[in-house]
Structure formats: structure tokens, C-alpha cells
JSON list of C-alpha atoms in Angstrom, two decimals:
[
{"chain": "A", "resi": 1, "resn": "MET", "atom": "CA", "xyz": [10.51, -6.87, -119.67]},
{"chain": "A", "resi": 2, "resn": "SER", "atom": "CA", "xyz": [9.65, -9.95, -121.12]},
{"chain": "A", "resi": 3, "resn": "ASP", "atom": "CA", "xyz": [11.15, -13.19, -120.78]},
{"chain": "A", "resi": 4, "resn": "SER", "atom": "CA", "xyz": [10.91, -17.06, -119.90]},
{"chain": "A", "resi": 5, "resn": "TYR", "atom": "CA", "xyz": [10.60, -16.07, -116.49]},
{"chain": "A", "resi": 6, "resn": "GLU", "atom": "CA", "xyz": [7.86, -13.33, -116.48]},
{"chain": "A", "resi": 7, "resn": "ALA", "atom": "CA", "xyz": [5.16, -15.62, -115.13]},
{"chain": "A", "resi": 8, "resn": "GLU", "atom": "CA", "xyz": [7.06, -16.92, -112.42]},
{"chain": "A", "resi": 9, "resn": "ARG", "atom": "CA", "xyz": [8.21, -12.80, -111.54]},
{"chain": "A", "resi": 10, "resn": "GLU", "atom": "CA", "xyz": [4.55, -12.30, -111.74]},
{"chain": "A", "resi": 11, "resn": "ARG", "atom": "CA", "xyz": [3.50, -14.84, -109.20]},
{"chain": "A", "resi": 12, "resn": "MET", "atom": "CA", "xyz": [6.85, -13.56, -107.12]},
{"chain": "A", "resi": 13, "resn": "VAL", "atom": "CA", "xyz": [5.09, -10.09, -106.80]},
{"chain": "A", "resi": 14, "resn": "ARG", "atom": "CA", "xyz": [1.62, -11.62, -105.76]},
{"chain": "A", "resi": 15, "resn": "THR", "atom": "CA", "xyz": [3.24, -13.66, -103.05]},
{"chain": "A", "resi": 16, "resn": "VAL", "atom": "CA", "xyz": [4.98, -10.73, -101.75]},
{"chain": "A", "resi": 17, "resn": "ALA", "atom": "CA", "xyz": [2.13, -7.96, -102.39]},
{"chain": "A", "resi": 18, "resn": "PRO", "atom": "CA", "xyz": [0.67, -7.98, -99.06]},
{"chain": "A", "resi": 19, "resn": "ARG", "atom": "CA", "xyz": [3.42, -7.43, -97.18]},
{"chain": "A", "resi": 20, "resn": "VAL", "atom": "CA", "xyz": [3.99, -3.99, -99.20]},
{"chain": "A", "resi": 21, "resn": "ASP", "atom": "CA", "xyz": [2.06, -0.77, -98.94]},
{"chain": "A", "resi": 22, "resn": "ASP", "atom": "CA", "xyz": [3.99, 1.35, -102.00]},
{"chain": "A", "resi": 23, "resn": "ASP", "atom": "CA", "xyz": [2.86, 0.14, -105.27]},
{"chain": "A", "resi": 24, "resn": "ARG", "atom": "CA", "xyz": [5.98, 1.38, -106.79]},
{"chain": "A", "resi": 25, "resn": "VAL", "atom": "CA", "xyz": [7.71, -1.48, -104.71]},
{"chain": "A", "resi": 26, "resn": "LEU", "atom": "CA", "xyz": [5.93, -4.06, -106.39]},
{"chain": "A", "resi": 27, "resn": "GLU", "atom": "CA", "xyz": [6.18, -2.58, -109.64]},
{"chain": "A", "resi": 28, "resn": "ALA", "atom": "CA", "xyz": [10.20, -2.52, -108.99]},
{"chain": "A", "resi": 29, "resn": "LEU", "atom": "CA", "xyz": [10.36, -5.71, -108.27]},
{"chain": "A", "resi": 30, "resn": "GLU", "atom": "CA", "xyz": [8.33, -6.75, -111.44]},
{"chain": "A", "resi": 31, "resn": "SER", "atom": "CA", "xyz": [10.55, -5.01, -113.64]},
{"chain": "A", "resi": 32, "resn": "VAL", "atom": "CA", "xyz": [13.67, -6.45, -112.20]},
{"chain": "A", "resi": 33, "resn": "PRO", "atom": "CA", "xyz": [14.73, -10.04, -113.64]},
{"chain": "A", "resi": 34, "resn": "ARG", "atom": "CA", "xyz": [16.15, -11.82, -110.40]},
{"chain": "A", "resi": 35, "resn": "HIS", "atom": "CA", "xyz": [17.06, -14.46, -112.28]},
{"chain": "A", "resi": 36, "resn": "VAL", "atom": "CA", "xyz": [19.81, -12.81, -113.45]},
{"chain": "A", "resi": 37, "resn": "PHE", "atom": "CA", "xyz": [21.28, -12.22, -110.40]},
{"chain": "A", "resi": 38, "resn": "VAL", "atom": "CA", "xyz": [21.06, -15.80, -109.23]},
{"chain": "A", "resi": 39, "resn": "PRO", "atom": "CA", "xyz": [24.04, -18.38, -110.13]},
{"chain": "A", "resi": 40, "resn": "PRO", "atom": "CA", "xyz": [22.61, -20.35, -113.23]},
{"chain": "A", "resi": 41, "resn": "VAL", "atom": "CA", "xyz": [22.64, -23.60, -110.74]},
{"chain": "A", "resi": 42, "resn": "ARG", "atom": "CA", "xyz": [19.95, -22.10, -108.82]},
{"chain": "A", "resi": 43, "resn": "ARG", "atom": "CA", "xyz": [17.84, -20.02, -111.60]},
{"chain": "A", "resi": 44, "resn": "ASP", "atom": "CA", "xyz": [15.09, -22.63, -111.07]},
{"chain": "A", "resi": 45, "resn": "ARG", "atom": "CA", "xyz": [14.56, -21.37, -107.92]},
{"chain": "A", "resi": 46, "resn": "ALA", "atom": "CA", "xyz": [15.35, -17.63, -108.52]},
{"chain": "A", "resi": 47, "resn": "TYR", "atom": "CA", "xyz": [11.55, -16.62, -107.93]},
{"chain": "A", "resi": 48, "resn": "GLU", "atom": "CA", "xyz": [10.89, -18.37, -104.58]},
{"chain": "A", "resi": 49, "resn": "ASP", "atom": "CA", "xyz": [10.49, -16.05, -101.70]},
{"chain": "A", "resi": 50, "resn": "ARG", "atom": "CA", "xyz": [13.51, -17.31, -99.82]},
{"chain": "A", "resi": 51, "resn": "PRO", "atom": "CA", "xyz": [17.40, -16.56, -100.04]},
{"chain": "A", "resi": 52, "resn": "LEU", "atom": "CA", "xyz": [19.58, -18.04, -102.05]},
{"chain": "A", "resi": 53, "resn": "PRO", "atom": "CA", "xyz": [23.42, -18.72, -101.98]},
{"chain": "A", "resi": 54, "resn": "ILE", "atom": "CA", "xyz": [25.36, -16.37, -104.38]},
{"chain": "A", "resi": 55, "resn": "GLY", "atom": "CA", "xyz": [28.96, -17.58, -103.91]},
{"chain": "A", "resi": 56, "resn": "ASP", "atom": "CA", "xyz": [31.83, -16.27, -101.12]},
{"chain": "A", "resi": 57, "resn": "GLY", "atom": "CA", "xyz": [29.37, -17.16, -98.18]},
{"chain": "A", "resi": 58, "resn": "GLN", "atom": "CA", "xyz": [26.99, -14.42, -99.03]},
{"chain": "A", "resi": 59, "resn": "THR", "atom": "CA", "xyz": [23.20, -14.73, -99.93]},
{"chain": "A", "resi": 60, "resn": "ILE", "atom": "CA", "xyz": [20.77, -12.87, -102.30]},
{"chain": "A", "resi": 61, "resn": "SER", "atom": "CA", "xyz": [18.15, -11.67, -99.83]},
{"chain": "A", "resi": 62, "resn": "ALA", "atom": "CA", "xyz": [14.58, -13.37, -100.21]},
{"chain": "A", "resi": 63, "resn": "PRO", "atom": "CA", "xyz": [12.24, -11.04, -102.30]},
{"chain": "A", "resi": 64, "resn": "HIS", "atom": "CA", "xyz": [9.88, -10.45, -99.27]},
{"chain": "A", "resi": 65, "resn": "MET", "atom": "CA", "xyz": [12.71, -8.65, -97.26]},
{"chain": "A", "resi": 66, "resn": "VAL", "atom": "CA", "xyz": [14.26, -6.70, -100.33]},
{"chain": "A", "resi": 67, "resn": "ALA", "atom": "CA", "xyz": [10.63, -5.31, -100.73]},
{"chain": "A", "resi": 68, "resn": "ILE", "atom": "CA", "xyz": [10.23, -4.74, -96.87]},
{"chain": "A", "resi": 69, "resn": "MET", "atom": "CA", "xyz": [13.35, -2.81, -96.74]},
{"chain": "A", "resi": 70, "resn": "THR", "atom": "CA", "xyz": [12.47, -0.72, -99.82]},
{"chain": "A", "resi": 71, "resn": "ASP", "atom": "CA", "xyz": [9.11, -0.06, -98.61]},
{"chain": "A", "resi": 72, "resn": "VAL", "atom": "CA", "xyz": [10.24, 0.91, -95.17]},
{"chain": "A", "resi": 73, "resn": "LEU", "atom": "CA", "xyz": [13.25, 2.98, -96.81]},
{"chain": "A", "resi": 74, "resn": "ASP", "atom": "CA", "xyz": [10.45, 4.70, -99.11]},
{"chain": "A", "resi": 75, "resn": "PRO", "atom": "CA", "xyz": [13.20, 6.27, -101.66]},
{"chain": "A", "resi": 76, "resn": "GLU", "atom": "CA", "xyz": [12.01, 8.94, -103.77]},
{"chain": "A", "resi": 77, "resn": "PRO", "atom": "CA", "xyz": [13.15, 9.50, -107.30]},
{"chain": "A", "resi": 78, "resn": "GLY", "atom": "CA", "xyz": [16.44, 11.77, -107.55]},
{"chain": "A", "resi": 79, "resn": "GLU", "atom": "CA", "xyz": [17.33, 10.55, -104.08]},
{"chain": "A", "resi": 80, "resn": "SER", "atom": "CA", "xyz": [21.09, 9.91, -103.57]},
{"chain": "A", "resi": 81, "resn": "VAL", "atom": "CA", "xyz": [20.93, 6.00, -101.95]},
{"chain": "A", "resi": 82, "resn": "LEU", "atom": "CA", "xyz": [24.04, 4.21, -100.39]},
{"chain": "A", "resi": 83, "resn": "GLU", "atom": "CA", "xyz": [24.01, 0.59, -100.08]},
{"chain": "A", "resi": 84, "resn": "ILE", "atom": "CA", "xyz": [26.30, -1.33, -97.88]},
{"chain": "A", "resi": 85, "resn": "GLY", "atom": "CA", "xyz": [26.73, -4.72, -99.14]},
{"chain": "A", "resi": 86, "resn": "THR", "atom": "CA", "xyz": [26.36, -5.08, -102.97]},
{"chain": "A", "resi": 87, "resn": "GLY", "atom": "CA", "xyz": [26.34, -8.62, -103.14]},
{"chain": "A", "resi": 88, "resn": "CYS", "atom": "CA", "xyz": [24.80, -9.68, -106.21]},
{"chain": "A", "resi": 89, "resn": "GLY", "atom": "CA", "xyz": [23.40, -6.58, -107.17]},
{"chain": "A", "resi": 90, "resn": "TYR", "atom": "CA", "xyz": [19.54, -7.23, -107.24]},
{"chain": "A", "resi": 91, "resn": "HIS", "atom": "CA", "xyz": [18.83, -5.13, -104.44]},
{"chain": "A", "resi": 92, "resn": "ALA", "atom": "CA", "xyz": [20.49, -2.48, -105.95]},
{"chain": "A", "resi": 93, "resn": "ALA", "atom": "CA", "xyz": [18.84, -2.54, -109.16]},
{"chain": "A", "resi": 94, "resn": "VAL", "atom": "CA", "xyz": [15.31, -2.38, -107.11]},
{"chain": "A", "resi": 95, "resn": "THR", "atom": "CA", "xyz": [16.29, 0.87, -105.63]},
{"chain": "A", "resi": 96, "resn": "ALA", "atom": "CA", "xyz": [17.46, 2.08, -108.95]},
{"chain": "A", "resi": 97, "resn": "GLU", "atom": "CA", "xyz": [13.99, 1.51, -110.20]},
{"chain": "A", "resi": 98, "resn": "LEU", "atom": "CA", "xyz": [12.86, 3.71, -107.83]},
{"chain": "A", "resi": 99, "resn": "VAL", "atom": "CA", "xyz": [15.55, 6.83, -107.49]},
{"chain": "A", "resi": 100, "resn": "GLY", "atom": "CA", "xyz": [17.26, 6.33, -111.11]},
{"chain": "A", "resi": 101, "resn": "GLU", "atom": "CA", "xyz": [20.46, 4.41, -111.11]},
{"chain": "A", "resi": 102, "resn": "GLU", "atom": "CA", "xyz": [22.59, 7.24, -111.07]},
{"chain": "A", "resi": 103, "resn": "ASN", "atom": "CA", "xyz": [21.75, 8.03, -107.51]},
{"chain": "A", "resi": 104, "resn": "VAL", "atom": "CA", "xyz": [22.55, 4.93, -106.64]},
{"chain": "A", "resi": 105, "resn": "TYR", "atom": "CA", "xyz": [26.14, 4.13, -104.73]},
{"chain": "A", "resi": 106, "resn": "SER", "atom": "CA", "xyz": [27.05, 0.51, -103.47]},
{"chain": "A", "resi": 107, "resn": "VAL", "atom": "CA", "xyz": [29.78, -0.59, -101.55]},
{"chain": "A", "resi": 108, "resn": "GLU", "atom": "CA", "xyz": [30.87, -4.63, -101.39]},
{"chain": "A", "resi": 109, "resn": "TYR", "atom": "CA", "xyz": [33.68, -6.19, -99.47]},
{"chain": "A", "resi": 110, "resn": "SER", "atom": "CA", "xyz": [34.46, -8.60, -101.76]},
{"chain": "A", "resi": 111, "resn": "ASP", "atom": "CA", "xyz": [36.36, -7.67, -105.03]},
{"chain": "A", "resi": 112, "resn": "ASP", "atom": "CA", "xyz": [34.85, -10.67, -107.06]},
{"chain": "A", "resi": 113, "resn": "LEU", "atom": "CA", "xyz": [31.35, -9.95, -105.93]},
{"chain": "A", "resi": 114, "resn": "ALA", "atom": "CA", "xyz": [32.08, -6.49, -106.73]},
{"chain": "A", "resi": 115, "resn": "GLU", "atom": "CA", "xyz": [33.14, -7.37, -110.09]},
{"chain": "A", "resi": 116, "resn": "ASP", "atom": "CA", "xyz": [30.64, -9.89, -110.78]},
{"chain": "A", "resi": 117, "resn": "ALA", "atom": "CA", "xyz": [27.63, -7.41, -109.47]},
{"chain": "A", "resi": 118, "resn": "ARG", "atom": "CA", "xyz": [29.10, -4.74, -112.22]},
{"chain": "A", "resi": 119, "resn": "LYS", "atom": "CA", "xyz": [28.71, -6.82, -114.99]},
{"chain": "A", "resi": 120, "resn": "ARG", "atom": "CA", "xyz": [25.01, -8.25, -113.93]},
{"chain": "A", "resi": 121, "resn": "LEU", "atom": "CA", "xyz": [23.65, -4.57, -113.41]},
{"chain": "A", "resi": 122, "resn": "ALA", "atom": "CA", "xyz": [25.27, -3.40, -116.97]},
{"chain": "A", "resi": 123, "resn": "SER", "atom": "CA", "xyz": [23.78, -6.57, -118.38]},
{"chain": "A", "resi": 124, "resn": "VAL", "atom": "CA", "xyz": [20.26, -5.74, -117.82]},
{"chain": "A", "resi": 125, "resn": "GLY", "atom": "CA", "xyz": [20.32, -1.91, -118.23]},
{"chain": "A", "resi": 126, "resn": "TYR", "atom": "CA", "xyz": [21.83, -0.53, -114.77]},
{"chain": "A", "resi": 127, "resn": "ASP", "atom": "CA", "xyz": [25.33, 0.46, -115.79]},
{"chain": "A", "resi": 128, "resn": "GLY", "atom": "CA", "xyz": [24.77, 4.10, -113.89]},
{"chain": "A", "resi": 129, "resn": "VAL", "atom": "CA", "xyz": [24.78, 2.02, -110.38]},
{"chain": "A", "resi": 130, "resn": "SER", "atom": "CA", "xyz": [28.29, 2.53, -108.73]},
{"chain": "A", "resi": 131, "resn": "VAL", "atom": "CA", "xyz": [29.78, -0.23, -107.16]},
{"chain": "A", "resi": 132, "resn": "ARG", "atom": "CA", "xyz": [33.06, 0.21, -104.96]},
{"chain": "A", "resi": 133, "resn": "ALA", "atom": "CA", "xyz": [34.70, -2.83, -103.66]},
{"chain": "A", "resi": 134, "resn": "SER", "atom": "CA", "xyz": [35.68, -1.50, -99.91]},
{"chain": "A", "resi": 135, "resn": "ASP", "atom": "CA", "xyz": [34.82, -2.10, -96.37]},
{"chain": "A", "resi": 136, "resn": "GLY", "atom": "CA", "xyz": [31.27, -1.04, -96.05]},
{"chain": "A", "resi": 137, "resn": "ARG", "atom": "CA", "xyz": [32.13, 0.42, -92.11]},
{"chain": "A", "resi": 138, "resn": "GLU", "atom": "CA", "xyz": [33.85, 3.80, -94.11]},
{"chain": "A", "resi": 139, "resn": "GLY", "atom": "CA", "xyz": [30.72, 4.03, -96.56]},
{"chain": "A", "resi": 140, "resn": "TRP", "atom": "CA", "xyz": [31.22, 6.05, -99.67]},
{"chain": "A", "resi": 141, "resn": "ALA", "atom": "CA", "xyz": [32.41, 9.59, -98.40]},
{"chain": "A", "resi": 142, "resn": "GLU", "atom": "CA", "xyz": [33.14, 10.86, -101.94]},
{"chain": "A", "resi": 143, "resn": "HIS", "atom": "CA", "xyz": [29.53, 11.04, -103.23]},
{"chain": "A", "resi": 144, "resn": "ALA", "atom": "CA", "xyz": [28.16, 12.07, -99.44]},
{"chain": "A", "resi": 145, "resn": "PRO", "atom": "CA", "xyz": [25.78, 13.53, -98.41]},
{"chain": "A", "resi": 146, "resn": "TYR", "atom": "CA", "xyz": [23.19, 10.52, -98.53]},
{"chain": "A", "resi": 147, "resn": "ASP", "atom": "CA", "xyz": [19.27, 10.90, -98.55]},
{"chain": "A", "resi": 148, "resn": "ALA", "atom": "CA", "xyz": [19.14, 7.54, -97.36]},
{"chain": "A", "resi": 149, "resn": "VAL", "atom": "CA", "xyz": [21.58, 4.30, -96.82]},
{"chain": "A", "resi": 150, "resn": "TYR", "atom": "CA", "xyz": [20.71, 0.72, -96.05]},
{"chain": "A", "resi": 151, "resn": "PHE", "atom": "CA", "xyz": [22.59, -2.13, -95.40]},
{"chain": "A", "resi": 152, "resn": "THR", "atom": "CA", "xyz": [22.13, -6.04, -96.75]},
{"chain": "A", "resi": 153, "resn": "CYS", "atom": "CA", "xyz": [24.34, -7.05, -93.81]},
{"chain": "A", "resi": 154, "resn": "ALA", "atom": "CA", "xyz": [24.14, -7.19, -90.19]},
{"chain": "A", "resi": 155, "resn": "ALA", "atom": "CA", "xyz": [26.00, -4.80, -87.85]},
{"chain": "A", "resi": 156, "resn": "ALA", "atom": "CA", "xyz": [26.46, -4.28, -84.37]},
{"chain": "A", "resi": 157, "resn": "THR", "atom": "CA", "xyz": [25.58, -0.55, -84.70]},
{"chain": "A", "resi": 158, "resn": "PHE", "atom": "CA", "xyz": [25.28, 2.03, -87.49]},
{"chain": "A", "resi": 159, "resn": "PRO", "atom": "CA", "xyz": [28.97, 3.03, -88.12]},
{"chain": "A", "resi": 160, "resn": "SER", "atom": "CA", "xyz": [29.87, 6.20, -87.42]},
{"chain": "A", "resi": 161, "resn": "PRO", "atom": "CA", "xyz": [31.51, 7.00, -90.77]},
{"chain": "A", "resi": 162, "resn": "VAL", "atom": "CA", "xyz": [28.06, 6.13, -92.37]},
{"chain": "A", "resi": 163, "resn": "VAL", "atom": "CA", "xyz": [26.05, 8.30, -90.44]},
{"chain": "A", "resi": 164, "resn": "GLU", "atom": "CA", "xyz": [28.19, 11.24, -90.84]},
{"chain": "A", "resi": 165, "resn": "GLN", "atom": "CA", "xyz": [27.72, 10.82, -94.64]},
{"chain": "A", "resi": 166, "resn": "VAL", "atom": "CA", "xyz": [23.81, 10.72, -94.19]},
{"chain": "A", "resi": 167, "resn": "ARG", "atom": "CA", "xyz": [22.20, 14.48, -94.60]},
{"chain": "A", "resi": 168, "resn": "SER", "atom": "CA", "xyz": [20.26, 15.83, -91.42]},
{"chain": "A", "resi": 169, "resn": "GLY", "atom": "CA", "xyz": [16.72, 14.65, -92.02]},
{"chain": "A", "resi": 170, "resn": "GLY", "atom": "CA", "xyz": [17.81, 11.49, -94.00]},
{"chain": "A", "resi": 171, "resn": "GLN", "atom": "CA", "xyz": [17.68, 7.91, -93.07]},
{"chain": "A", "resi": 172, "resn": "LEU", "atom": "CA", "xyz": [19.18, 4.95, -92.16]},
{"chain": "A", "resi": 173, "resn": "LEU", "atom": "CA", "xyz": [17.66, 1.02, -92.45]},
{"chain": "A", "resi": 174, "resn": "ALA", "atom": "CA", "xyz": [20.22, -2.22, -90.96]},
{"chain": "A", "resi": 175, "resn": "PRO", "atom": "CA", "xyz": [19.75, -5.13, -89.65]},
{"chain": "A", "resi": 176, "resn": "ILE", "atom": "CA", "xyz": [21.05, -4.59, -86.39]},
{"chain": "A", "resi": 177, "resn": "GLY", "atom": "CA", "xyz": [22.89, -6.72, -83.69]},
{"chain": "A", "resi": 178, "resn": "THR", "atom": "CA", "xyz": [24.96, -9.81, -83.33]},
{"chain": "A", "resi": 179, "resn": "GLY", "atom": "CA", "xyz": [23.05, -13.00, -83.10]},
{"chain": "A", "resi": 180, "resn": "PHE", "atom": "CA", "xyz": [19.88, -12.01, -82.70]},
{"chain": "A", "resi": 181, "resn": "GLN", "atom": "CA", "xyz": [19.20, -8.83, -85.19]},
{"chain": "A", "resi": 182, "resn": "THR", "atom": "CA", "xyz": [16.37, -6.29, -85.10]},
{"chain": "A", "resi": 183, "resn": "LEU", "atom": "CA", "xyz": [15.29, -4.26, -88.62]},
{"chain": "A", "resi": 184, "resn": "VAL", "atom": "CA", "xyz": [16.33, -0.57, -87.25]},
{"chain": "A", "resi": 185, "resn": "GLU", "atom": "CA", "xyz": [15.33, 2.75, -89.22]},
{"chain": "A", "resi": 186, "resn": "ALA", "atom": "CA", "xyz": [16.54, 5.59, -87.92]},
{"chain": "A", "resi": 187, "resn": "THR", "atom": "CA", "xyz": [16.00, 9.21, -89.07]},
{"chain": "A", "resi": 188, "resn": "LYS", "atom": "CA", "xyz": [19.02, 11.73, -88.46]},
{"chain": "A", "resi": 189, "resn": "ARG", "atom": "CA", "xyz": [18.53, 14.74, -86.14]},
{"chain": "A", "resi": 190, "resn": "GLU", "atom": "CA", "xyz": [19.98, 17.92, -86.81]},
{"chain": "A", "resi": 191, "resn": "ASP", "atom": "CA", "xyz": [22.16, 17.34, -83.69]},
{"chain": "A", "resi": 192, "resn": "GLY", "atom": "CA", "xyz": [23.69, 14.11, -85.47]},
{"chain": "A", "resi": 193, "resn": "ASN", "atom": "CA", "xyz": [21.53, 11.91, -83.10]},
{"chain": "A", "resi": 194, "resn": "LEU", "atom": "CA", "xyz": [19.26, 9.05, -84.48]},
{"chain": "A", "resi": 195, "resn": "ASP", "atom": "CA", "xyz": [15.71, 8.71, -83.78]},
{"chain": "A", "resi": 196, "resn": "ARG", "atom": "CA", "xyz": [15.18, 4.74, -84.01]},
{"chain": "A", "resi": 197, "resn": "THR", "atom": "CA", "xyz": [11.94, 2.85, -84.95]},
{"chain": "A", "resi": 198, "resn": "GLU", "atom": "CA", "xyz": [12.20, -1.03, -84.77]},
{"chain": "A", "resi": 199, "resn": "HIS", "atom": "CA", "xyz": [10.83, -3.22, -87.32]},
{"chain": "A", "resi": 200, "resn": "GLY", "atom": "CA", "xyz": [11.06, -7.04, -85.88]},
{"chain": "A", "resi": 201, "resn": "GLY", "atom": "CA", "xyz": [13.34, -9.47, -86.28]},
{"chain": "A", "resi": 202, "resn": "VAL", "atom": "CA", "xyz": [15.42, -10.54, -89.13]},
{"chain": "A", "resi": 203, "resn": "ARG", "atom": "CA", "xyz": [17.96, -12.87, -90.17]},
{"chain": "A", "resi": 204, "resn": "PHE", "atom": "CA", "xyz": [21.18, -11.77, -92.34]},
{"chain": "A", "resi": 205, "resn": "VAL", "atom": "CA", "xyz": [24.63, -12.76, -92.81]},
{"chain": "A", "resi": 206, "resn": "GLU", "atom": "CA", "xyz": [27.06, -10.72, -90.82]},
{"chain": "A", "resi": 207, "resn": "MET", "atom": "CA", "xyz": [29.20, -7.45, -92.25]},
{"chain": "A", "resi": 208, "resn": "ARG", "atom": "CA", "xyz": [32.44, -8.27, -92.84]},
{"chain": "A", "resi": 209, "resn": "GLY", "atom": "CA", "xyz": [35.59, -6.32, -92.64]},
{"chain": "A", "resi": 210, "resn": "GLY", "atom": "CA", "xyz": [37.20, -3.57, -90.17]}
]
């Protein structure tokens, strides 16, 4: 994709590259025009490695955090992925680059953000991503089971309905905690319990609803 932000996007990718093991993640970051998902008044900062406000008290995550989470989740082409917290749609677009847009399902609490995300995603060719305005704590049972679920907002714990919607052997990834948050990766066992791995402290907006 060639545009006036191409050089800035390439610099962004070089900045986050040392934190990522999978080249596919870097290719996805280079493919997705992050500036489209940033409010026009902040587009001059779209490729800085920092979170930016997107309205309604929400943010677009810093590129390095999107890269790290995608790298940890390690989604494969054709896998079904549920995102909790669509926000502006950027992270969903990155995920779509890896698994295929028709395999990405995203839940956003805010009706307005959900509608705006649909429009942005469609405007840059990701109209196959499914976005629903709903309470993320309930997941999206209609399309379950999922191979993986990730949260772009912090939760006190993995919500039970969401865990139930992940297949046995599937993955969950979320900032867990109120106040101090830890990025937690979990694999669902056959008995429904979770094997957890921590990936360090993070700071996300807290999940709304419920």
C-alpha cells in the first residue's frame, strides 16, 4: 500500500521490530494504514509508538503493544479470532492480515465506536471483519468456538462466558487486574480450566459494561 504515510509506517515497524519474533506481525503492521484509524486532528502523530485518544474515553494502543500482543497470540491463517474491545478497529485490521478478515469477530461496548470502526475497516478493505456493539463480557456466542480471544481492555479476570466460547486448546490473551495490570496469556484445557503465563505489566483502559 503506497500512501503519503508510507515512510512513517516503515519507521514505526523498524521501531517495534526488536520486540517481535514473527516477521508476519511486522508485515501486518506495514500493511495496515494506522493513520486511517486515528482521528484527523492526531494523524500527524499516527505512527509514533504511543497510545492516542480516539474519543469516548478510549485509546488506540501503542504500535509496540499491538505488535507484542499479536506476536504472543500467534494466530494462524484461517483461525477464528474474537476481539473484545474494537475501539477504532486498528488491532482488528492487524489480526485480519494474519488470519483473514472473514475470521475476525470484534465486540465493542460503544455503539458509536462500533459504527465508526465498521466504516474505517471497510474504507481500507477490511469489510469482512464482523463488528458488534455489545457487552464484551458476554463474548459473541453466535460464532463460537474460537481458536483465540484477545482483549484490548483490562478485565479483573477472564469472563466465564468468553472462556466457554474458546475451543479446548485455544488461547486467551488479556490485560488482567484492576489498578496494576498484567498481560496474561492462557491456554484452555480440556477440563475447561486455564493454564496461564504472565507477560509483564501493562496499562490499558478498563473494560466497560456488565
